[in-house]
XYZ file of N, CA, C and O in Angstrom:
428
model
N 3.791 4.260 -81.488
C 4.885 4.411 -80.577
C 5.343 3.011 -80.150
O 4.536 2.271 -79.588
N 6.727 2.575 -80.414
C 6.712 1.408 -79.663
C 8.051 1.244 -78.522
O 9.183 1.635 -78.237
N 7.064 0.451 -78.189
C 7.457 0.235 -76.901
C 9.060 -0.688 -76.610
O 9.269 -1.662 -77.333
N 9.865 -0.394 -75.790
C 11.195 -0.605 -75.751
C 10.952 -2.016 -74.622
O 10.145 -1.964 -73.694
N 11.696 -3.066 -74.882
C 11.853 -4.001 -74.157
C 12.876 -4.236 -72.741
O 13.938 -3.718 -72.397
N 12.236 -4.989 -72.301
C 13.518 -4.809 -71.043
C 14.475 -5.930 -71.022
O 14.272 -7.128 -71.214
N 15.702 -5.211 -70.713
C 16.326 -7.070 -70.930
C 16.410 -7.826 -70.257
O 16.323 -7.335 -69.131
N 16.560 -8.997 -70.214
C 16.700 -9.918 -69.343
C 17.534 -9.431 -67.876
O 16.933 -10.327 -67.283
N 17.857 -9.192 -67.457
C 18.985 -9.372 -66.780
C 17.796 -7.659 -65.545
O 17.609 -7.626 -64.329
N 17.408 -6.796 -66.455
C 16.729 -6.059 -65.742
C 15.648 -6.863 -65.118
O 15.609 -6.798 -63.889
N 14.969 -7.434 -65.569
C 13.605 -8.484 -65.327
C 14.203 -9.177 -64.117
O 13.788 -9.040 -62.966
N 15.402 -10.070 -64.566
C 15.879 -11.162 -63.197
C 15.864 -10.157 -62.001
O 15.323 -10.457 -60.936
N 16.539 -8.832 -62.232
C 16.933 -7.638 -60.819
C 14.939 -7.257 -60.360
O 14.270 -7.653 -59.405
N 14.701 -6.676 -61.121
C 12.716 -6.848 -60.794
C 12.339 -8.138 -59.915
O 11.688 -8.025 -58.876
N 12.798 -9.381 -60.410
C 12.200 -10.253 -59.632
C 12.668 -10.734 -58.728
O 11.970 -11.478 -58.039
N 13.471 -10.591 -58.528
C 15.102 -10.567 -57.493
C 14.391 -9.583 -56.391
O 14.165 -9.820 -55.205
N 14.182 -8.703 -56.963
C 13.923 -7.616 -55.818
C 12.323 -7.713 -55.046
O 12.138 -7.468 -53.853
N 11.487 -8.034 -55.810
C 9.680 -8.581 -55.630
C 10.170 -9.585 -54.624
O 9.892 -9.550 -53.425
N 11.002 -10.578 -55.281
C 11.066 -11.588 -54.012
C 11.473 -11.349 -52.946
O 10.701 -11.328 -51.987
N 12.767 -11.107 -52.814
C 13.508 -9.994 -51.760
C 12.214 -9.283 -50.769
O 12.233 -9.671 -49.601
N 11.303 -8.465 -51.068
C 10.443 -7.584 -50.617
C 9.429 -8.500 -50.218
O 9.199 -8.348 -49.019
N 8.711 -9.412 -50.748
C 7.833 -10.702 -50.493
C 8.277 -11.369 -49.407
O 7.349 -11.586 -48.627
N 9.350 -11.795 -49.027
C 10.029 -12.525 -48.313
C 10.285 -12.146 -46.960
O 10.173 -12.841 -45.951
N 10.674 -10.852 -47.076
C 10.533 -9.923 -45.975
C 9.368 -9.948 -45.496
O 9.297 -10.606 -44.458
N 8.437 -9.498 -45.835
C 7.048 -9.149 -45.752
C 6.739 -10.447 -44.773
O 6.583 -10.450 -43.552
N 6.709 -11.382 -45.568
C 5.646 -13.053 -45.167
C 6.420 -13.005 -43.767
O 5.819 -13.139 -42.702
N 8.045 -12.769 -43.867
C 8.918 -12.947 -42.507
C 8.596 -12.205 -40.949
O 8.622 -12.551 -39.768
N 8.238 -10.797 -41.857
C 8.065 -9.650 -40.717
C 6.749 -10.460 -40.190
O 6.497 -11.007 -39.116
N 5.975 -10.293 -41.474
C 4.226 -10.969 -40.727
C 4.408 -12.226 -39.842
O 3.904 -12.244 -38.720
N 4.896 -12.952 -40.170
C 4.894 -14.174 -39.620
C 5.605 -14.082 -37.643
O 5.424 -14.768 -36.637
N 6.387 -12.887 -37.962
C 7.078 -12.883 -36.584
C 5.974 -11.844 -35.350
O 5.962 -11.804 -34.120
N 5.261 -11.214 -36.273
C 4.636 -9.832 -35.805
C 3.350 -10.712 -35.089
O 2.883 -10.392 -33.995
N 2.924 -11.720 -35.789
C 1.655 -12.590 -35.644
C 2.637 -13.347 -34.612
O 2.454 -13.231 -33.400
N 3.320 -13.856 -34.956
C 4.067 -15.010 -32.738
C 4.200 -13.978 -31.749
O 4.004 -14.281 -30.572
N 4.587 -12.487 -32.141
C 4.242 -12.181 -30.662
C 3.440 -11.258 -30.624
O 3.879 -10.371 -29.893
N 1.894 -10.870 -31.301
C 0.822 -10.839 -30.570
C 0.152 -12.084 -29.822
O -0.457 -12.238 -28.764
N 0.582 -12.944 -30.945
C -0.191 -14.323 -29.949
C 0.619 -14.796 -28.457
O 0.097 -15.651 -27.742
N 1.769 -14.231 -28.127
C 2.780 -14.977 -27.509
C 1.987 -13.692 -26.263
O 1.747 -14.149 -25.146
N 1.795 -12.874 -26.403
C 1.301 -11.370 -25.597
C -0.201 -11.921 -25.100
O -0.502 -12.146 -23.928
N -1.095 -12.088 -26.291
C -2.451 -12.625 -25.578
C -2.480 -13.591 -24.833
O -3.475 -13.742 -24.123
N -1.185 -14.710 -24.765
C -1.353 -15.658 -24.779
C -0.727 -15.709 -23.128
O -0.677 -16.817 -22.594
N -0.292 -14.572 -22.404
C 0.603 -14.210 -21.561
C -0.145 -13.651 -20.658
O 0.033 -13.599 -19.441
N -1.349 -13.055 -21.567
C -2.395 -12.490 -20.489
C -3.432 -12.370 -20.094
O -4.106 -11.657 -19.351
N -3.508 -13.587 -21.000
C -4.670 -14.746 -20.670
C -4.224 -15.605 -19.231
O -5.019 -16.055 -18.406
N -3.195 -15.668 -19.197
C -2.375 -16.620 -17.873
C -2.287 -15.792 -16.680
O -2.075 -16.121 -15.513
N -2.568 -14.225 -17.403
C -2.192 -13.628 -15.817
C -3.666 -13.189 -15.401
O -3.973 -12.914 -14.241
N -4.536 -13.155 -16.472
C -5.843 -13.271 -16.165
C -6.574 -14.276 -15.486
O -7.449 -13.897 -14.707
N -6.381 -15.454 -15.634
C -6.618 -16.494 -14.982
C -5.614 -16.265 -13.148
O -6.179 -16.203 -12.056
N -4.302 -16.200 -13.355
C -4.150 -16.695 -12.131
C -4.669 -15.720 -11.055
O -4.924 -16.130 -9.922
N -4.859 -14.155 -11.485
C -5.714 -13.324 -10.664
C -6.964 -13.745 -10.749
O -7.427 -13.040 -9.853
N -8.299 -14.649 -11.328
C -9.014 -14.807 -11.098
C -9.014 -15.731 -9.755
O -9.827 -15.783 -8.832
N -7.518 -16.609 -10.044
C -7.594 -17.782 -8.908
C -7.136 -17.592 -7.556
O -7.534 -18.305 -6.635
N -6.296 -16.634 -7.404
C -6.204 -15.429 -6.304
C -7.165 -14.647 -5.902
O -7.188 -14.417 -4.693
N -8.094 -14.093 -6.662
C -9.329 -13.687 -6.376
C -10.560 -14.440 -5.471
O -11.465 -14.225 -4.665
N -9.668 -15.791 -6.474
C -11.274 -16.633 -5.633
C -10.621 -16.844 -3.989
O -11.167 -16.346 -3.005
N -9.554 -17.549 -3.935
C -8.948 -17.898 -2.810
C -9.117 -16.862 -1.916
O -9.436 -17.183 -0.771
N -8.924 -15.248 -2.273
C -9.094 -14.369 -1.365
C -10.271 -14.481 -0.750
O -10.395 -14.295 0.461
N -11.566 -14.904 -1.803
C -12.868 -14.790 -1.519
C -13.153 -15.910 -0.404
O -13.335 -15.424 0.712
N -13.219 -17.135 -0.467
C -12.719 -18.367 0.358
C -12.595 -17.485 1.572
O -13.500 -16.944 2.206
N -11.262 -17.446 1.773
C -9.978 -16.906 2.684
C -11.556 -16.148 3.616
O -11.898 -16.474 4.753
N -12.251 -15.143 2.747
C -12.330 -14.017 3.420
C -14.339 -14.633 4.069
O -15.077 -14.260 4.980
N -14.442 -15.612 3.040
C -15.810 -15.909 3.527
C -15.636 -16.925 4.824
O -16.544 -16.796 5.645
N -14.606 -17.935 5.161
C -14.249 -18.337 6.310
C -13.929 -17.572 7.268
O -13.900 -18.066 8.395
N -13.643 -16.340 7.109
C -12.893 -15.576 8.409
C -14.103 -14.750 8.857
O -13.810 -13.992 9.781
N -15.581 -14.674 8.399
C -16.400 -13.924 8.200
C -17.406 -14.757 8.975
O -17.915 -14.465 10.057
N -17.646 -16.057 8.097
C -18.433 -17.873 9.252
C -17.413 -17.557 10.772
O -17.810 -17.481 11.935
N -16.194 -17.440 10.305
C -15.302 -18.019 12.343
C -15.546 -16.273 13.233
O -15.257 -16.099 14.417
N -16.150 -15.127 12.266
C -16.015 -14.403 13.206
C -17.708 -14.255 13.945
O -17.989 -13.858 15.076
N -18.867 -14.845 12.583
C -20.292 -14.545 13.112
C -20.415 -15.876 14.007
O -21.569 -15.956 14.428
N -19.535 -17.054 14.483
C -19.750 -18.219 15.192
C -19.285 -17.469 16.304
O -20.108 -17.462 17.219
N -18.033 -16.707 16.579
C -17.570 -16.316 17.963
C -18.441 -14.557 18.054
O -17.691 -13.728 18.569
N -19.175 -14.256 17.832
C -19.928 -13.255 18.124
C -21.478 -13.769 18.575
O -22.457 -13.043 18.755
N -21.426 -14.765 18.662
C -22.741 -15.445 19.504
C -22.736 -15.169 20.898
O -21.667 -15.428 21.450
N -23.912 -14.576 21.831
C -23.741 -14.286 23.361
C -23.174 -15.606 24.201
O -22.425 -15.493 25.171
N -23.729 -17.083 23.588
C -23.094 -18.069 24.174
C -21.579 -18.448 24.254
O -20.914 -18.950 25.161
N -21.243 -18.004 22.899
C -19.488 -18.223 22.912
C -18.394 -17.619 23.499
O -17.299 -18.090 23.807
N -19.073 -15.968 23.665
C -18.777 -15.103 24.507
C -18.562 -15.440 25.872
O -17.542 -15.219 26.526
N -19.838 -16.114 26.326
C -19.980 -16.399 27.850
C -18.978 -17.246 28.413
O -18.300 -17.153 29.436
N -19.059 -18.276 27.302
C -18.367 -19.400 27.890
C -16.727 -19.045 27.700
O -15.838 -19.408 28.471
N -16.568 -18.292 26.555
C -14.689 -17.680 26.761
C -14.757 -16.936 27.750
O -13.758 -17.066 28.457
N -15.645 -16.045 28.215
C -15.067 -15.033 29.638
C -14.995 -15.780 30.703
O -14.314 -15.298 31.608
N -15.774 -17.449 31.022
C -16.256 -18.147 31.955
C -14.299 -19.100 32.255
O -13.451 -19.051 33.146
N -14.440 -19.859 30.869
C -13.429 -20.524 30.638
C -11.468 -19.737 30.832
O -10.596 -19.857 31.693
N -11.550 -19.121 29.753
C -10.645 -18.196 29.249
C -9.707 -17.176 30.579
O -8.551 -17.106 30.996
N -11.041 -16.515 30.861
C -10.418 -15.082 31.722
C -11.386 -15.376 33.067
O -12.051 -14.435 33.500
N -11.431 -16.153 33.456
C -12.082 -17.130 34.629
C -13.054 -15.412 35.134
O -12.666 -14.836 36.150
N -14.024 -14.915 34.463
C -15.313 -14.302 35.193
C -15.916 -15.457 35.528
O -15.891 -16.666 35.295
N -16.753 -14.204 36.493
C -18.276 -15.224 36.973
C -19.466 -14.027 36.822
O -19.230 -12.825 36.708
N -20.549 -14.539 36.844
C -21.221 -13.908 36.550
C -22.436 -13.688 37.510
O -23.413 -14.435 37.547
N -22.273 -12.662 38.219
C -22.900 -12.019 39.229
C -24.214 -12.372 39.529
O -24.829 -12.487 38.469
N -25.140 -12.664 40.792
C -26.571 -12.493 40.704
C -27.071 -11.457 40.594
O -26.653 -10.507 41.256
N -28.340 -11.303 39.541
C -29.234 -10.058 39.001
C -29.315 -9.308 40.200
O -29.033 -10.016 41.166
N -29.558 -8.296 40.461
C -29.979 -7.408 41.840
C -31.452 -7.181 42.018
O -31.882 -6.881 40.904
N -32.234 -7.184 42.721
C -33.626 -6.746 42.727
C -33.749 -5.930 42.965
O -33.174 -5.540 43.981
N -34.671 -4.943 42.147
C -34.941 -3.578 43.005
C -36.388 -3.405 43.033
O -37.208 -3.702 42.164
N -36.587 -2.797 44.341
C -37.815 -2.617 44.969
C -38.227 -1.285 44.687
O -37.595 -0.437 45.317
N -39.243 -0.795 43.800
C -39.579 0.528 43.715
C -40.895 0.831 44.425
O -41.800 0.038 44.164
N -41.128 1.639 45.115
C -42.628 2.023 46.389
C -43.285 2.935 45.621
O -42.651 3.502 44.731
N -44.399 3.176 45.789
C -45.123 4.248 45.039
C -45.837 4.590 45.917
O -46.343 3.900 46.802
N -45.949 6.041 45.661
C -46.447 6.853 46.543
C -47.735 7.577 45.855
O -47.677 8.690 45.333
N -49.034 6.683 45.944
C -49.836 6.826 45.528
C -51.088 8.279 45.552
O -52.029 8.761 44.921
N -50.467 8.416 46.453
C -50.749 10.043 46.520
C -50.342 10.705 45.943
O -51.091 11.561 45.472
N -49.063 10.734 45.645
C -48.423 11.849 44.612
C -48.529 11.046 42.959
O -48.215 11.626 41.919
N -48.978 9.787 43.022
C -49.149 9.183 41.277
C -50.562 9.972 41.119
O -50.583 10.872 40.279
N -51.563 9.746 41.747
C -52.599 10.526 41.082
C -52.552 11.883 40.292
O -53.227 12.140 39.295
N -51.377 12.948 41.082
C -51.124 13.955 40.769
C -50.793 13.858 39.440
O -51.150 14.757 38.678
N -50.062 12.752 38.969
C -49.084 12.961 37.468
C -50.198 12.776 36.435
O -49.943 12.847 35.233
């Protein structure tokens, strides 16, 4: 059986067209690959700046935590109600309790 040749001109349209399709291809890939990288590369940045917001919050929140266990001391207290909102602070009262030793034996 033999085989029929192709002519020229079919061959050039074949390779015409391979290239055509090749070309595309390398093009599409090449664009498809800049923006996954352009995407990772976007959220990698927003990953970071929430880490750096994160920390600052942490900061933020471990200072406000030191300024609130410094003013929860009985001394700092004293001296803002003393200073501040002008108290004074009363003398202790004594109290005298009697026992009635007759009726403690009973208990």
């Amino acid at each position: 059986m033999a085989r029929k040749r192709m002519s020229k001109r079919t061959r050039d349209i074949i390779q015409s067209f391979v290239f055509f399709i090749s070309t595309i291809g390398v093009i599409s890939c090449l664009i498809i690959y800049l923006w996954v990288y352009t995407e990772i590369d976007e959220t990698i940045l927003a990953i970071e700046i929430q880490k750096s917001t994160a920390s600052e919050l942490q900061n933020e929140n471990n200072e406000l935590q030191s300024k609130i266990e410094s003013l929860s001391r009985p001394d700092v207290i004293a001296k803002k109600a003393r200073e501040e909102l002008n108290m004074v602070f009363t003398q202790p009262e004594t109290l005298q309790i009697t026992i009635n030793y007759d009726l403690a034996g009973t208990l």
